[in-house]
PDB file of C-alpha atoms in Angstrom:
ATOM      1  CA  UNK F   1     146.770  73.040  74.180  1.00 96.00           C
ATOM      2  CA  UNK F   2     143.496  72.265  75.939  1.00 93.00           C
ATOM      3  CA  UNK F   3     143.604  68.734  74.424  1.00 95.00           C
ATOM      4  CA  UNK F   4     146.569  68.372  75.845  1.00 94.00           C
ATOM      5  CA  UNK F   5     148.157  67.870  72.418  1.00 97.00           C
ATOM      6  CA  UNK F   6     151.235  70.339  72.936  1.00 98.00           C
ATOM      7  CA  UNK F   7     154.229  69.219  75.517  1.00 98.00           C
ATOM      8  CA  UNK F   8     156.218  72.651  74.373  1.00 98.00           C
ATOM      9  CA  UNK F   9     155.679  75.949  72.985  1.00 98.00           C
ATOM     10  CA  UNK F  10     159.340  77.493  70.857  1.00 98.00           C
ATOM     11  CA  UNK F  11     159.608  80.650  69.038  1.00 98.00           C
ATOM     12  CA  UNK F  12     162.672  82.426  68.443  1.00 97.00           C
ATOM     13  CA  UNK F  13     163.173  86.636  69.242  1.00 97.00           C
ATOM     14  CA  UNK F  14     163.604  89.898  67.311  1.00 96.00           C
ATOM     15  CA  UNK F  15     165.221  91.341  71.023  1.00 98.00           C
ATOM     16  CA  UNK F  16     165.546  89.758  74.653  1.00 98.00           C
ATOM     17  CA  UNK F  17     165.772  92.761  77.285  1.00 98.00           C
ATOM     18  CA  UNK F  18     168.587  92.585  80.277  1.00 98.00           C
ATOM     19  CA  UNK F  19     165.365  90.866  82.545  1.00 98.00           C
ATOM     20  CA  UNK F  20     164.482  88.032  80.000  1.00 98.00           C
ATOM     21  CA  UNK F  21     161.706  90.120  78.378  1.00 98.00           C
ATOM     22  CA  UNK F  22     161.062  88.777  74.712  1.00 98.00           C
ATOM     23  CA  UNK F  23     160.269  90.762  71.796  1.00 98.00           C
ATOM     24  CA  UNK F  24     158.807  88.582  68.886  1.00 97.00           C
ATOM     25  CA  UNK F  25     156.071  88.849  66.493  1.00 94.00           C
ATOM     26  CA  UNK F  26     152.933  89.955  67.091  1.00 93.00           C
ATOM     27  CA  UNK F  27     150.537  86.483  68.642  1.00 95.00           C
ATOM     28  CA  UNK F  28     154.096  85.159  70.318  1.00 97.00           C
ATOM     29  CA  UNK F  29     152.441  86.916  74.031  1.00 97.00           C
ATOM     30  CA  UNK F  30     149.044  85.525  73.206  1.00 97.00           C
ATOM     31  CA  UNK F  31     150.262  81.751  72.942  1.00 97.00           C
ATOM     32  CA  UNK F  32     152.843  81.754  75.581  1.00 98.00           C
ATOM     33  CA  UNK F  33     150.256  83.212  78.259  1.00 97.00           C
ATOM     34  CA  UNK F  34     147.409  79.989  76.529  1.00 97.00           C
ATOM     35  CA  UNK F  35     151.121  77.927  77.191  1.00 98.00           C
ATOM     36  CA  UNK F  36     151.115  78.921  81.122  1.00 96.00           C
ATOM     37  CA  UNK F  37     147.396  78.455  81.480  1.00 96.00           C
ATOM     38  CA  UNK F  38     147.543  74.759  80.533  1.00 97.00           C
ATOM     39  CA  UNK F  39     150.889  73.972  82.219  1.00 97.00           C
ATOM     40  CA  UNK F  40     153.013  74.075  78.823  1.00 98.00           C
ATOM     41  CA  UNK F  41     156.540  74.806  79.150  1.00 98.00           C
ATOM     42  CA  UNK F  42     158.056  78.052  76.444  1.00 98.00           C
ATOM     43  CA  UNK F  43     161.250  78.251  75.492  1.00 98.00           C
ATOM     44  CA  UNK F  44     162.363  81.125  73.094  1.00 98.00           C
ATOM     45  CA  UNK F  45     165.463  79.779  70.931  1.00 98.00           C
ATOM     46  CA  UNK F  46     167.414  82.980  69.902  1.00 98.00           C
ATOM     47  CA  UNK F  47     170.821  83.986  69.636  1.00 98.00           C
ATOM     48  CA  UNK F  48     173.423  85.989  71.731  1.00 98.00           C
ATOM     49  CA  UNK F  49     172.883  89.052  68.864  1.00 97.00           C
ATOM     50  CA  UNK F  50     169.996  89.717  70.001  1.00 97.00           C
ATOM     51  CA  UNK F  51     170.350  89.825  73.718  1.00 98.00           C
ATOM     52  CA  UNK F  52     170.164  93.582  74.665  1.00 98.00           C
ATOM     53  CA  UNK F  53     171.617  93.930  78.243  1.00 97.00           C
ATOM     54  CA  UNK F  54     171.617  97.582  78.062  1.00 97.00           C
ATOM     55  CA  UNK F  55     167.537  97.397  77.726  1.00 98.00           C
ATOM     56  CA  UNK F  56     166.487  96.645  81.529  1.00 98.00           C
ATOM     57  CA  UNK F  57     163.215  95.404  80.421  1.00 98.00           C
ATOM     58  CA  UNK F  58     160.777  94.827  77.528  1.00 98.00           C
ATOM     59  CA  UNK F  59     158.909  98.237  78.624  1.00 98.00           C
ATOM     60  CA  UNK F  60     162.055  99.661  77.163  1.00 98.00           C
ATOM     61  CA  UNK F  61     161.980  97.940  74.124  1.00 97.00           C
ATOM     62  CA  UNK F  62     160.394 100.743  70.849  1.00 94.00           C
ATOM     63  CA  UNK F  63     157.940  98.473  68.856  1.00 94.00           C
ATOM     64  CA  UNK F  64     158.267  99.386  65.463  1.00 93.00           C
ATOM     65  CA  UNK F  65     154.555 100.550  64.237  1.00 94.00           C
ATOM     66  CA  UNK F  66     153.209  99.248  60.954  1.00 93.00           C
ATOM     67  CA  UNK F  67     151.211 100.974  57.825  1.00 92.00           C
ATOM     68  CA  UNK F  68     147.813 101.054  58.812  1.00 91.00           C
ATOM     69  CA  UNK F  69     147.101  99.964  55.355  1.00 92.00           C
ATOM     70  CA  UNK F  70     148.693  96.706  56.322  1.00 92.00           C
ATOM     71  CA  UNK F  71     144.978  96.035  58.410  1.00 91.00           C
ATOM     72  CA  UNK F  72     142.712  99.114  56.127  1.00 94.00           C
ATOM     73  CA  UNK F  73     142.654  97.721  52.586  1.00 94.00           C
ATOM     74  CA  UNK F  74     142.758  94.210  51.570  1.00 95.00           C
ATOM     75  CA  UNK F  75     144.404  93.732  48.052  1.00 92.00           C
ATOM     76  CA  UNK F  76     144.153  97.674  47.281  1.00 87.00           C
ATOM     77  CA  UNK F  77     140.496  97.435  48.684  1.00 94.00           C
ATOM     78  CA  UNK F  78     139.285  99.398  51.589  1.00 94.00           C
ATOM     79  CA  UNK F  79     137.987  97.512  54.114  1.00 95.00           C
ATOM     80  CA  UNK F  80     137.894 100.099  57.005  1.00 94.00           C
ATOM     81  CA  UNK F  81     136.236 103.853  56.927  1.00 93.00           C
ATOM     82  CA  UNK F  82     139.231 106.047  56.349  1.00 85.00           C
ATOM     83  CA  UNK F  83     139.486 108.105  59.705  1.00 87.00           C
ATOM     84  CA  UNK F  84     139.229 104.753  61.686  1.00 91.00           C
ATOM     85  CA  UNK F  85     142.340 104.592  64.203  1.00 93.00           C
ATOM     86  CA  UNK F  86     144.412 101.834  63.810  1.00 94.00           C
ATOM     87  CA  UNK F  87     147.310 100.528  65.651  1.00 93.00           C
ATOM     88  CA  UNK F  88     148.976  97.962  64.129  1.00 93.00           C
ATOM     89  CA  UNK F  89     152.783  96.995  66.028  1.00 94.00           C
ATOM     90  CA  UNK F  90     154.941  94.189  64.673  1.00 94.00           C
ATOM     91  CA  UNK F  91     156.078  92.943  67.561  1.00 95.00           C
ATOM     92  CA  UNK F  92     154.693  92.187  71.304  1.00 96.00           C
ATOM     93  CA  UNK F  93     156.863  91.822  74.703  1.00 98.00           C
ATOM     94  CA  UNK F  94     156.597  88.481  76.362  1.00 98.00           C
ATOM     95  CA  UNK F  95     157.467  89.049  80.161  1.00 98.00           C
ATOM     96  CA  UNK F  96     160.267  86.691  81.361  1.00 98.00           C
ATOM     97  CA  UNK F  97     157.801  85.068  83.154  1.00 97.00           C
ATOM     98  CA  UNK F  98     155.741  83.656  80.898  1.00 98.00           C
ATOM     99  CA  UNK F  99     159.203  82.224  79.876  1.00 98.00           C
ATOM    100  CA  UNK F 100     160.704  78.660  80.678  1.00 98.00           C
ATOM    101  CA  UNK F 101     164.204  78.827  79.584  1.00 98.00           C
ATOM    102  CA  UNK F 102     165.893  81.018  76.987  1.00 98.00           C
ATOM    103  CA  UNK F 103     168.176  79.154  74.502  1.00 98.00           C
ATOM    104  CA  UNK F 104     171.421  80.274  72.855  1.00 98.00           C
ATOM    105  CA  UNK F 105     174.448  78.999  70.949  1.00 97.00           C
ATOM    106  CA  UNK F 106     175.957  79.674  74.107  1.00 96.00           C
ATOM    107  CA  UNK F 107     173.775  77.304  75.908  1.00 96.00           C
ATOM    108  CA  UNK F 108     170.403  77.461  78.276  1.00 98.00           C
ATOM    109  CA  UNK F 109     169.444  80.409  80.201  1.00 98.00           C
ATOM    110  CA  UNK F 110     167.338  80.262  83.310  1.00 96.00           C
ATOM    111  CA  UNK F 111     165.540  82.576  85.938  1.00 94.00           C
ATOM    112  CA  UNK F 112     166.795  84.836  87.343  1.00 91.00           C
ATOM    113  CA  UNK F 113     167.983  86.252  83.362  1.00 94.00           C
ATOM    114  CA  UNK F 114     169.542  88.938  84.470  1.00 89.00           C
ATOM    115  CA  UNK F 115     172.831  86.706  85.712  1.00 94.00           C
ATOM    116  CA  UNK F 116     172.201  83.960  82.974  1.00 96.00           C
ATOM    117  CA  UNK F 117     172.113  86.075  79.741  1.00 97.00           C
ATOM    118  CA  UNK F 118     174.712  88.364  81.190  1.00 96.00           C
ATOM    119  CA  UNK F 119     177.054  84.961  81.307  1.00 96.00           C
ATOM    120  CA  UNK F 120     175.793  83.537  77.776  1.00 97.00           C
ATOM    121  CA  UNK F 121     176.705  87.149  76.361  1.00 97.00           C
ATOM    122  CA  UNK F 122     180.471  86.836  78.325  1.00 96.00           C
ATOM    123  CA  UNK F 123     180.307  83.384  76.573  1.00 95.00           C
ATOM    124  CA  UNK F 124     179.942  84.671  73.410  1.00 96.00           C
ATOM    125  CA  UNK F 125     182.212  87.285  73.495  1.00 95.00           C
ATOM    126  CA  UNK F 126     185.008  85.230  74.368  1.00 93.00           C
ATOM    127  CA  UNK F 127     184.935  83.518  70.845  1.00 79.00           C
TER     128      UNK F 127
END
């Protein structure tokens, strides 16, 4: 992205709150704020399913929480002293406006995403 090698960042969604709020795996956050630094456009490609109008925002979304093993023992080895804490989520929230468009089978969805999902979801429905 600094090299200017990148003209778009895509990723796809687990959930997409009622604002435009993403939830993807973990890192998806992390690139698209390197994406907004450098003037990249993101676009999350996901469809209708998982568009959650009855979640107002990605605050509201529950981020499923992983072993700690997962991040504590490498191949059955311990890597970690035992009582360390760990917190290891499998997802992050992208805020809606780190967020160029949101794409659907139902077609593009732009800011404000509160009146654009709401429509792709009517869309949808309809078929």
């Amino acid at each position: 992205m600094r090299q200017g090698r990148v003209d778009a960042v895509i990723f796809g969604a687990d959930r997409v709150a009622a604002n435009g709020d993403v939830a993807n795996k973990i890192g998806t956050y992390n690139i698209a704020l390197l994406a907004h630094t450098h003037g990249i456009p993101v676009y999350c490609v996901a469809p209708t399913s998982t568009i959650d109008l009855d979640t107002p925002t990605g605050d509201d979304i529950p981020i499923e929480e992983r072993d700690t093993a997962e991040v504590t023992r490498v191949g059955g080895t311990v890597v970690a002293p035992e009582a360390v804490p760990v917190y290891n989520p499998a997802f992050d929230i992208t805020p809606a406006r780190y967020i160029s468009a949101i794409v659907t089978e139902e077609g593009v969805c732009h800011a404000p995403y509160g009146l654009s999902l709401v429509a792709a979801v009517a869309r949808a429905a309809e078929t």
